[in-house]
Amino acid sequence: MPPRRTFALLSAVLGALVLPAQGAPVPAPASPPGPASSTASTGSTGSTASAASAGPAASRPGPVVVAHRGASGYAPENTLAAADAAAALGAPWVEADVQRTRDGVLVLMHDTTLERTTDAEVRHPDRAPWEVSGFSSAELAGLDAGGWFGERFAGEPVPTLTAFLRRLARHGQRLLLEIKAPERYPGIEAEIVTVLREEGWLTGAALRRGLVVQSFSADSVRTVHELHPGIRTGFLGRPEPAELPVYAAFCDQINPRHTTLTAEYVAAVQALAGPHGSGLEVLTWTVNDAAAAVRAASLGVDGIITDHPDVVRRALTPGPGRRSRRRRRAGWPGRRPGPAVGGRP
């Protein structure tokens, strides 16, 4: 997207949305690299590696807000426009879904088919069921990924992962990247790691604080961990408490649907140390109203994934005269491990 169009979109989003009553959006953090509901196979969990107990956190901030597929309540999901909208709202983290085209290019798309969020059905009526893997990158580049959401987004392209990473870097945003349906794309984990490395996301602060790769497939998450142990990873789902030590061997986060959570489960996850020595974190999805956000925060989650980051942030912001027990900050909250566990790398 040309810079002029980006500026216009940011201005439009800021002008159109109702921002938190407490004031202006939280500024985006310094750039790490250089500046929903869905189901899939969990895969096998492999050996029963154990993890040391992290112990209670000495001091925990409130949950960080993650813009789901970008600020997808206000712009077409998994597009550069959605990343721009998230930046305009001050969302420090953006969640996005990655798949692979027929010719091996990594692109952003949630569904494994194209008809819901592009005009593929109109442009290619003979190509049903319009699977992402059945189209070349050039064909995807010719689709409209924004018109379905609203007229002013008409012509928004399906972004490549490379283009999306560069847009986030420009805004100083961090990335929660979901590998979508990895069973359809053998070897996609290595390709993702390659692109992340090429774009500078696997060095320094970017690796430690600016990136998490997650999936509903435990096998895929473990593969990412084995390919590059420095990458922080998350499992989408709710393993049984007895299985959590297995996941803690290769996951830094356990990220269940918000309707499945209890305070006891969150505590059980956070009591374990992940592969990087710090306590496991819990992110929950997809929370789009104030009451659900307050409930999730009361359970002690570390992050809330939402289509409406402004709504969630406003719900978690204390009103006038109320003393907050939360520490708001733009970066990932993290958790302080117990004395037996080392800090983050």
Tab-separated table of C-alpha atoms in Angstrom:
chain	number	residue	atom	x	y	z
A	1	MET	CA	0.000	0.000	0.000
A	2	PRO	CA	1.499	3.381	-0.954
A	3	PRO	CA	2.389	5.632	2.018
A	4	ARG	CA	-0.269	8.226	1.090
A	5	ARG	CA	-3.006	5.603	1.131
A	6	THR	CA	-1.706	4.235	4.429
A	7	PHE	CA	-1.847	7.685	6.028
A	8	ALA	CA	-5.360	8.211	4.718
A	9	LEU	CA	-6.495	4.884	6.123
A	10	LEU	CA	-4.991	5.586	9.528
A	11	SER	CA	-6.690	8.975	9.609
A	12	ALA	CA	-9.999	7.436	8.616
A	13	VAL	CA	-9.768	4.740	11.266
A	14	LEU	CA	-8.845	7.204	13.988
A	15	GLY	CA	-11.674	9.476	12.961
A	16	ALA	CA	-14.284	6.767	12.685
A	17	LEU	CA	-13.634	4.672	15.780
A	18	VAL	CA	-14.562	5.390	19.363
A	19	LEU	CA	-11.286	5.286	21.262
A	20	PRO	CA	-10.860	4.587	24.969
A	21	ALA	CA	-12.364	7.193	27.255
A	22	GLN	CA	-9.121	7.423	29.181
A	23	GLY	CA	-7.377	9.312	26.370
A	24	ALA	CA	-5.337	8.731	23.252
A	25	PRO	CA	-4.282	5.251	22.149
A	26	VAL	CA	-1.220	3.724	23.722
A	27	PRO	CA	1.722	4.410	21.374
A	28	ALA	CA	3.011	1.443	19.419
A	29	PRO	CA	6.204	-0.019	20.879
A	30	ALA	CA	9.605	0.344	19.285
A	31	SER	CA	9.789	-1.903	16.256
A	32	PRO	CA	11.215	-5.313	17.129
A	33	PRO	CA	12.937	-6.218	13.845
A	34	GLY	CA	14.191	-2.897	12.577
A	35	PRO	CA	12.177	-0.004	13.430
A	36	ALA	CA	-11.219	-17.585	15.558
A	37	SER	CA	-12.867	-19.731	16.088
A	38	SER	CA	-11.426	-22.569	14.118
A	39	THR	CA	-10.501	-26.204	14.444
A	40	ALA	CA	-7.665	-28.395	13.327
A	41	SER	CA	-5.867	-31.535	14.377
A	42	THR	CA	-3.800	-31.142	17.499
A	43	GLY	CA	-1.425	-33.885	16.445
A	44	SER	CA	0.468	-36.142	18.804
A	45	THR	CA	2.388	-34.656	21.677
A	46	GLY	CA	5.294	-37.067	21.614
A	47	SER	CA	7.480	-37.793	24.627
A	48	THR	CA	6.483	-36.813	28.141
A	49	ALA	CA	9.232	-34.301	28.784
A	50	SER	CA	8.776	-32.560	32.128
A	51	ALA	CA	9.047	-28.867	32.906
A	52	ALA	CA	10.177	-27.246	36.126
A	53	SER	CA	7.601	-25.400	38.159
A	54	ALA	CA	7.697	-21.686	37.553
A	55	GLY	CA	6.129	-20.816	40.857
A	56	PRO	CA	3.821	-17.843	41.435
A	57	ALA	CA	4.657	-14.635	39.654
A	58	ALA	CA	5.965	-11.985	42.013
A	59	SER	CA	4.210	-9.247	40.071
A	60	ARG	CA	1.975	-9.677	37.035
A	61	PRO	CA	0.708	-6.925	34.766
A	62	GLY	CA	-2.757	-7.009	33.308
A	63	PRO	CA	-3.385	-8.803	30.028
A	64	VAL	CA	-1.925	-7.411	26.835
A	65	VAL	CA	-4.407	-6.800	24.005
A	66	VAL	CA	-3.819	-8.601	20.699
A	67	ALA	CA	-5.564	-7.430	17.516
A	68	HIS	CA	-7.156	-10.546	15.980
A	69	ARG	CA	-6.277	-10.824	12.262
A	70	GLY	CA	-5.421	-7.162	12.630
A	71	ALA	CA	-8.159	-4.906	13.980
A	72	SER	CA	-10.608	-7.060	12.052
A	73	GLY	CA	-13.672	-5.443	13.574
A	74	TYR	CA	-12.784	-2.301	11.620
A	75	ALA	CA	-10.929	-3.479	8.512
A	76	PRO	CA	-10.840	-6.644	6.399
A	77	GLU	CA	-9.088	-9.421	8.280
A	78	ASN	CA	-5.509	-10.469	7.527
A	79	THR	CA	-4.785	-7.447	5.338
A	80	LEU	CA	-2.383	-4.543	5.491
A	81	ALA	CA	-5.408	-2.342	6.176
A	82	ALA	CA	-6.180	-4.410	9.290
A	83	ALA	CA	-2.599	-3.977	10.497
A	84	ASP	CA	-2.903	-0.235	9.888
A	85	ALA	CA	-6.168	-0.117	11.836
A	86	ALA	CA	-4.557	-1.974	14.740
A	87	ALA	CA	-1.707	0.537	14.733
A	88	ALA	CA	-4.173	3.423	14.701
A	89	LEU	CA	-5.807	1.951	17.804
A	90	GLY	CA	-2.477	1.517	19.565
A	91	ALA	CA	-2.593	-2.294	19.577
A	92	PRO	CA	0.972	-3.468	20.280
A	93	TRP	CA	0.381	-7.039	19.072
A	94	VAL	CA	-1.255	-8.298	15.888
A	95	GLU	CA	-2.427	-11.863	15.290
A	96	ALA	CA	-2.417	-13.200	11.719
A	97	ASP	CA	-2.860	-16.502	9.855
A	98	VAL	CA	-0.421	-17.847	7.280
A	99	GLN	CA	-0.920	-20.371	4.460
A	100	ARG	CA	0.891	-21.239	1.214
A	101	THR	CA	-0.007	-20.713	-2.441
A	102	ARG	CA	0.323	-23.267	-5.218
A	103	ASP	CA	3.717	-21.844	-6.183
A	104	GLY	CA	5.064	-21.792	-2.636
A	105	VAL	CA	4.509	-18.191	-1.541
A	106	LEU	CA	3.417	-17.594	2.057
A	107	VAL	CA	0.295	-15.435	2.278
A	108	LEU	CA	-2.123	-14.277	4.950
A	109	MET	CA	-5.501	-16.020	4.958
A	110	HIS	CA	-7.665	-17.543	7.682
A	111	ASP	CA	-9.974	-19.838	5.732
A	112	THR	CA	-8.484	-22.592	3.607
A	113	THR	CA	-10.794	-21.390	0.822
A	114	LEU	CA	-11.034	-17.927	-0.690
A	115	GLU	CA	-14.701	-17.225	-1.303
A	116	ARG	CA	-15.565	-15.645	2.072
A	117	THR	CA	-12.927	-12.912	2.082
A	118	THR	CA	-12.082	-12.362	-1.606
A	119	ASP	CA	-13.846	-12.128	-4.959
A	120	ALA	CA	-12.305	-15.402	-6.172
A	121	GLU	CA	-15.747	-16.922	-6.720
A	122	VAL	CA	-16.656	-14.095	-9.112
A	123	ARG	CA	-13.326	-13.879	-10.908
A	124	HIS	CA	-12.808	-17.630	-11.169
A	125	PRO	CA	-16.273	-19.247	-11.165
A	126	ASP	CA	-14.872	-22.506	-12.517
A	127	ARG	CA	-12.281	-22.947	-9.739
A	128	ALA	CA	-14.497	-24.191	-6.882
A	129	PRO	CA	-13.845	-24.805	-4.021
A	130	TRP	CA	-11.312	-21.952	-4.362
A	131	GLU	CA	-8.685	-23.412	-2.050
A	132	VAL	CA	-5.747	-21.187	-1.178
A	133	SER	CA	-3.352	-23.966	-2.155
A	134	GLY	CA	-4.911	-24.179	-5.618
A	135	PHE	CA	-4.087	-20.595	-6.615
A	136	SER	CA	-0.760	-19.088	-7.588
A	137	SER	CA	0.603	-16.016	-5.858
A	138	ALA	CA	-0.001	-13.999	-9.035
A	139	GLU	CA	-3.641	-15.075	-9.097
A	140	LEU	CA	-4.080	-14.154	-5.436
A	141	ALA	CA	-2.467	-10.787	-6.080
A	142	GLY	CA	-5.251	-10.042	-8.553
A	143	LEU	CA	-8.056	-10.691	-6.067
A	144	ASP	CA	-9.949	-8.116	-4.015
A	145	ALA	CA	-9.572	-8.995	-0.328
A	146	GLY	CA	-11.319	-5.892	1.007
A	147	GLY	CA	-14.480	-5.160	-0.942
A	148	TRP	CA	-16.486	-7.780	0.961
A	149	PHE	CA	-15.883	-5.785	4.154
A	150	GLY	CA	-16.719	-2.340	2.831
A	151	GLU	CA	-16.564	-0.229	-0.297
A	152	ARG	CA	-13.688	1.917	0.946
A	153	PHE	CA	-11.526	-1.211	1.242
A	154	ALA	CA	-12.194	-2.377	-2.317
A	155	GLY	CA	-8.993	-3.445	-4.023
A	156	GLU	CA	-7.171	-4.355	-0.814
A	157	PRO	CA	-4.790	-7.172	-1.771
A	158	VAL	CA	-4.129	-10.527	-0.161
A	159	PRO	CA	-0.774	-9.753	1.480
A	160	THR	CA	2.254	-11.972	1.397
A	161	LEU	CA	3.816	-12.778	4.744
A	162	THR	CA	6.831	-10.718	3.699
A	163	ALA	CA	4.711	-7.635	2.984
A	164	PHE	CA	2.850	-8.052	6.269
A	165	LEU	CA	6.057	-8.358	8.285
A	166	ARG	CA	7.353	-5.169	6.703
A	167	ARG	CA	4.136	-3.307	7.512
A	168	LEU	CA	4.279	-4.410	11.149
A	169	ALA	CA	7.926	-3.363	11.314
A	170	ARG	CA	6.987	0.066	9.982
A	171	HIS	CA	4.397	0.438	12.743
A	172	GLY	CA	6.615	-1.053	15.462
A	173	GLN	CA	4.116	-3.838	16.113
A	174	ARG	CA	4.682	-7.366	17.347
A	175	LEU	CA	3.352	-10.545	15.748
A	176	LEU	CA	1.395	-13.553	16.969
A	177	LEU	CA	1.523	-15.750	13.853
A	178	GLU	CA	-0.783	-18.736	13.461
A	179	ILE	CA	0.183	-21.547	11.104
A	180	LYS	CA	-3.190	-22.359	9.598
A	181	ALA	CA	-3.981	-25.970	8.624
A	182	PRO	CA	-0.311	-27.073	8.511
A	183	GLU	CA	-1.333	-30.584	7.496
A	184	ARG	CA	-2.167	-29.116	4.074
A	185	TYR	CA	1.288	-27.600	3.652
A	186	PRO	CA	4.127	-30.030	4.387
A	187	GLY	CA	7.301	-28.180	5.273
A	188	ILE	CA	5.591	-24.827	5.847
A	189	GLU	CA	7.253	-24.424	9.237
A	190	ALA	CA	10.742	-24.284	7.703
A	191	GLU	CA	9.525	-21.842	5.061
A	192	ILE	CA	8.068	-19.561	7.726
A	193	VAL	CA	11.324	-19.623	9.680
A	194	THR	CA	13.211	-18.726	6.496
A	195	VAL	CA	11.011	-15.694	5.787
A	196	LEU	CA	11.189	-14.543	9.403
A	197	ARG	CA	14.970	-14.756	9.266
A	198	GLU	CA	15.173	-12.909	5.947
A	199	GLU	CA	13.030	-10.093	7.322
A	200	GLY	CA	15.056	-9.678	10.507
A	201	TRP	CA	12.527	-11.115	12.942
A	202	LEU	CA	14.875	-13.730	14.404
A	203	THR	CA	17.516	-11.444	15.862
A	204	GLY	CA	17.847	-9.586	19.145
A	205	ALA	CA	14.781	-8.002	20.679
A	206	ALA	CA	12.571	-9.074	17.790
A	207	LEU	CA	13.067	-12.723	18.662
A	208	ARG	CA	12.845	-12.320	22.421
A	209	ARG	CA	9.904	-9.969	22.656
A	210	GLY	CA	8.308	-9.386	19.275
A	211	LEU	CA	7.254	-12.774	17.920
A	212	VAL	CA	5.208	-15.826	18.872
A	213	VAL	CA	4.308	-18.626	16.429
A	214	GLN	CA	1.232	-20.693	17.297
A	215	SER	CA	-0.986	-23.409	15.843
A	216	PHE	CA	-3.806	-25.795	16.670
A	217	SER	CA	-1.368	-28.549	15.648
A	218	ALA	CA	0.961	-29.635	18.431
A	219	ASP	CA	3.186	-31.309	15.849
A	220	SER	CA	3.557	-28.052	13.930
A	221	VAL	CA	4.373	-26.069	17.073
A	222	ARG	CA	6.969	-28.632	18.101
A	223	THR	CA	8.496	-28.526	14.607
A	224	VAL	CA	8.937	-24.748	14.843
A	225	HIS	CA	10.581	-25.155	18.238
A	226	GLU	CA	12.958	-27.795	16.882
A	227	LEU	CA	13.824	-25.744	13.787
A	228	HIS	CA	14.601	-22.617	15.805
A	229	PRO	CA	14.501	-23.125	19.594
A	230	GLY	CA	14.733	-19.379	20.152
A	231	ILE	CA	11.276	-18.734	18.712
A	232	ARG	CA	8.543	-18.441	21.325
A	233	THR	CA	5.615	-20.714	20.512
A	234	GLY	CA	1.995	-21.220	21.502
A	235	PHE	CA	-0.497	-24.075	21.313
A	236	LEU	CA	-4.078	-23.181	20.438
A	237	GLY	CA	-6.338	-25.345	22.531
A	238	ARG	CA	-6.936	-26.598	26.056
A	239	PRO	CA	-4.864	-29.666	26.919
A	240	GLU	CA	-5.865	-31.581	30.010
A	241	PRO	CA	-3.965	-30.415	33.109
A	242	ALA	CA	-2.098	-33.729	33.314
A	243	GLU	CA	-0.801	-33.176	29.758
A	244	LEU	CA	0.501	-29.655	30.333
A	245	PRO	CA	4.085	-30.710	31.234
A	246	VAL	CA	4.348	-32.370	27.806
A	247	TYR	CA	3.397	-29.131	26.062
A	248	ALA	CA	5.683	-27.104	28.318
A	249	ALA	CA	8.662	-28.832	26.697
A	250	PHE	CA	8.077	-26.957	23.419
A	251	CYS	CA	5.432	-24.276	24.097
A	252	ASP	CA	5.691	-20.909	25.800
A	253	GLN	CA	1.935	-20.342	25.701
A	254	ILE	CA	-1.291	-22.319	26.000
A	255	ASN	CA	-4.039	-20.362	24.226
A	256	PRO	CA	-7.612	-21.650	24.691
A	257	ARG	CA	-11.016	-20.259	23.734
A	258	HIS	CA	-12.197	-17.878	26.458
A	259	THR	CA	-15.411	-19.799	27.138
A	260	THR	CA	-13.403	-22.867	28.213
A	261	LEU	CA	-11.259	-21.147	30.847
A	262	THR	CA	-11.341	-21.266	34.622
A	263	ALA	CA	-9.055	-19.576	37.124
A	264	GLU	CA	-7.826	-23.001	38.210
A	265	TYR	CA	-6.819	-23.930	34.677
A	266	VAL	CA	-5.009	-20.645	34.106
A	267	ALA	CA	-3.113	-21.142	37.366
A	268	ALA	CA	-2.181	-24.703	36.383
A	269	VAL	CA	-0.686	-23.464	33.110
A	270	GLN	CA	1.172	-20.573	34.714
A	271	ALA	CA	2.650	-22.845	37.395
A	272	LEU	CA	4.871	-24.473	34.748
A	273	ALA	CA	8.026	-23.186	33.098
A	274	GLY	CA	8.286	-23.266	29.327
A	275	PRO	CA	11.290	-24.076	27.127
A	276	HIS	CA	12.825	-20.646	27.684
A	277	GLY	CA	12.749	-20.910	31.464
A	278	SER	CA	9.942	-18.448	32.124
A	279	GLY	CA	6.418	-19.248	33.212
A	280	LEU	CA	3.930	-20.459	30.629
A	281	GLU	CA	1.485	-17.776	29.506
A	282	VAL	CA	-2.212	-17.963	28.656
A	283	LEU	CA	-3.753	-15.994	25.805
A	284	THR	CA	-7.445	-16.375	25.154
A	285	TRP	CA	-9.657	-15.780	22.111
A	286	THR	CA	-11.808	-14.298	20.650
A	287	VAL	CA	-13.087	-11.733	23.178
A	288	ASN	CA	-15.183	-8.967	21.639
A	289	ASP	CA	-17.255	-7.450	24.435
A	290	ALA	CA	-16.458	-5.677	27.663
A	291	ALA	CA	-18.026	-8.216	30.015
A	292	ALA	CA	-16.095	-11.121	28.507
A	293	ALA	CA	-12.885	-9.087	28.636
A	294	VAL	CA	-13.342	-8.285	32.326
A	295	ARG	CA	-14.087	-11.940	33.077
A	296	ALA	CA	-11.001	-13.139	31.173
A	297	ALA	CA	-8.810	-10.633	32.983
A	298	SER	CA	-10.236	-11.736	36.332
A	299	LEU	CA	-9.075	-15.291	35.584
A	300	GLY	CA	-5.492	-14.062	35.341
A	301	VAL	CA	-4.831	-14.500	31.615
A	302	ASP	CA	-1.726	-12.909	30.121
A	303	GLY	CA	-3.328	-11.742	26.888
A	304	ILE	CA	-6.694	-11.212	25.214
A	305	ILE	CA	-7.131	-11.681	21.466
A	306	THR	CA	-9.904	-9.518	20.038
A	307	ASP	CA	-11.363	-8.066	16.846
A	308	HIS	CA	-11.992	-4.845	18.801
A	309	PRO	CA	-8.825	-3.871	20.699
A	310	ASP	CA	-10.273	-0.503	21.682
A	311	VAL	CA	-13.306	-2.127	23.330
A	312	VAL	CA	-11.192	-4.557	25.330
A	313	ARG	CA	-8.644	-1.949	26.385
A	314	ARG	CA	-11.398	0.412	27.494
A	315	ALA	CA	-13.039	-2.383	29.503
A	316	LEU	CA	-9.766	-3.048	31.307
A	317	THR	CA	-8.935	0.604	31.938
A	318	PRO	CA	-9.957	1.795	35.420
A	319	GLY	CA	-12.440	4.628	35.570
A	320	PRO	CA	-11.783	7.954	37.345
A	321	GLY	CA	-11.044	7.536	41.019
A	322	ARG	CA	-10.493	3.794	40.786
A	323	ARG	CA	-7.140	2.370	41.705
A	324	SER	CA	-5.812	-0.097	39.184
A	325	ARG	CA	-4.015	-3.231	40.284
A	326	ARG	CA	-2.801	-3.700	36.726
A	327	ARG	CA	0.343	-2.356	35.126
A	328	ARG	CA	-0.378	-1.349	31.550
A	329	ARG	CA	2.428	-1.402	29.073
A	330	ALA	CA	2.771	-1.696	25.335
A	331	GLY	CA	4.897	-4.851	25.220
A	332	TRP	CA	4.147	-8.461	26.030
A	333	PRO	CA	3.419	-8.785	29.750
A	334	GLY	CA	5.585	-11.796	30.410
A	335	ARG	CA	5.657	-13.507	33.792
A	336	ARG	CA	8.371	-13.477	36.408
A	337	PRO	CA	9.425	-17.037	37.165
A	338	GLY	CA	10.089	-18.355	40.625
A	339	PRO	CA	13.580	-18.277	42.107
A	340	ALA	CA	14.525	-21.694	40.687
A	341	VAL	CA	13.893	-20.612	37.100
A	342	GLY	CA	16.073	-18.283	35.027
A	343	GLY	CA	14.778	-15.194	33.248
A	344	ARG	CA	14.017	-14.728	29.611
A	345	PRO	CA	16.883	-15.092	27.107
